[in-house]
Amino acid sequence: ALGYNLAVEYLAAYEKQWLLDSFRALDKSFLQNQGRNVEFEFLEIHAEGEPEHADLGHKAVTSFVPAQHQNILARAMEDHDRDFAKFYSELAKMLTN
């Protein structure tokens, strides 16, 4: 459960926001031009709520670490998040080129 909270919920925040941004761009540039009205409320609700889930995941994992080691874990989570941010940036570049 801790790994799920840390990894999945935190990464989902980026994924769902990226997916929502992609749907909005597709809607604006393609679907609306065809006169189509597509609603993606489910995705909007999930994308807006994921950052809170991510924060809860970080707090849950941190609560199981002795206080004297919490700074180490915090740095590790920041490194992990930064590494995945690079991955998602590169993936976005590949998909938009």
Coordinates of N, CA and C in Angstrom, one line a residue, residues 55-96:
D55 N 0.0 14.0 -2.5 CA 0.5 14.5 -1.2 C 0.2 13.5 -0.1
L56 N -1.0 13.0 -0.1 CA -1.3 12.0 0.9 C -0.4 10.8 0.9
G57 N 0.0 10.4 -0.3 CA 0.9 9.2 -0.5 C 2.3 9.5 0.1
H58 N 2.8 10.7 -0.1 CA 4.1 11.1 0.4 C 4.0 11.1 2.0
K59 N 2.9 11.7 2.5 CA 2.8 11.8 4.0 C 2.7 10.4 4.6
A60 N 2.0 9.5 3.9 CA 1.8 8.1 4.4 C 3.1 7.4 4.5
V61 N 3.9 7.5 3.4 CA 5.2 6.8 3.4 C 6.1 7.4 4.5
T62 N 6.2 8.7 4.6 CA 7.0 9.4 5.5 C 6.7 9.1 7.0
S63 N 5.4 8.8 7.2 CA 5.0 8.5 8.6 C 5.6 7.2 9.1
F64 N 6.0 6.3 8.3 CA 6.6 5.0 8.7 C 8.1 5.1 8.9
V65 N 8.7 6.2 8.7 CA 10.2 6.3 8.8 C 10.5 7.0 10.1
P66 N 11.5 6.6 10.8 CA 11.9 7.3 12.0 C 12.2 8.7 11.7
A67 N 11.9 9.6 12.6 CA 12.0 11.0 12.4 C 13.4 11.4 12.0
Q68 N 14.5 10.8 12.5 CA 15.8 11.2 12.1 C 16.2 10.8 10.7
H69 N 15.3 10.0 10.0 CA 15.6 9.6 8.6 C 14.6 10.2 7.6
Q70 N 13.7 11.0 8.1 CA 12.6 11.6 7.2 C 13.2 12.5 6.2
N71 N 14.3 13.2 6.5 CA 14.9 14.1 5.5 C 15.6 13.3 4.4
I72 N 16.1 12.1 4.7 CA 16.7 11.3 3.7 C 15.6 10.8 2.7
L73 N 14.5 10.3 3.3 CA 13.4 9.9 2.5 C 12.8 11.0 1.7
A74 N 12.7 12.2 2.2 CA 12.2 13.4 1.5 C 13.1 13.6 0.3
R75 N 14.4 13.6 0.5 CA 15.3 13.8 -0.7 C 15.1 12.7 -1.7
A76 N 15.0 11.5 -1.3 CA 14.8 10.4 -2.2 C 13.5 10.5 -3.0
M77 N 12.5 10.9 -2.4 CA 11.2 11.1 -3.1 C 11.3 12.3 -4.1
E78 N 12.0 13.4 -3.7 CA 12.3 14.5 -4.6 C 13.1 14.0 -5.8
D79 N 14.1 13.2 -5.6 CA 14.9 12.7 -6.7 C 14.1 11.8 -7.6
H80 N 13.3 11.0 -7.0 CA 12.4 10.1 -7.8 C 11.5 10.9 -8.7
D81 N 10.8 11.9 -8.1 CA 9.9 12.7 -8.8 C 10.6 13.5 -9.9
R82 N 11.8 14.0 -9.6 CA 12.5 14.8 -10.7 C 12.9 13.8 -11.8
D83 N 13.3 12.6 -11.5 CA 13.7 11.7 -12.6 C 12.5 11.4 -13.5
F84 N 11.3 11.1 -12.8 CA 10.1 10.9 -13.6 C 9.6 12.1 -14.4
A85 N 9.8 13.3 -13.9 CA 9.5 14.5 -14.6 C 10.3 14.5 -15.9
K86 N 11.5 14.2 -15.8 CA 12.4 14.2 -17.1 C 11.8 13.2 -18.1
F87 N 11.4 12.0 -17.5 CA 10.8 11.0 -18.4 C 9.6 11.5 -19.1
Y88 N 8.7 12.1 -18.3 CA 7.4 12.6 -18.9 C 7.7 13.7 -19.9
S89 N 8.7 14.6 -19.6 CA 9.0 15.6 -20.5 C 9.5 15.1 -21.9
E90 N 10.3 14.1 -21.8 CA 10.9 13.4 -23.0 C 9.7 12.7 -23.8
L91 N 8.9 12.1 -23.0 CA 7.7 11.4 -23.7 C 6.8 12.4 -24.4
A92 N 6.6 13.5 -23.7 CA 5.7 14.6 -24.3 C 6.4 15.1 -25.6
K93 N 7.7 15.3 -25.6 CA 8.4 15.8 -26.8 C 8.2 14.8 -27.9
M94 N 8.4 13.5 -27.6 CA 8.2 12.5 -28.7 C 6.8 12.5 -29.3
L95 N 5.8 12.7 -28.4 CA 4.4 12.6 -28.9 C 4.0 13.9 -29.7
T96 N 4.7 15.0 -29.4 CA 4.3 16.2 -30.1 C 5.1 16.5 -31.3

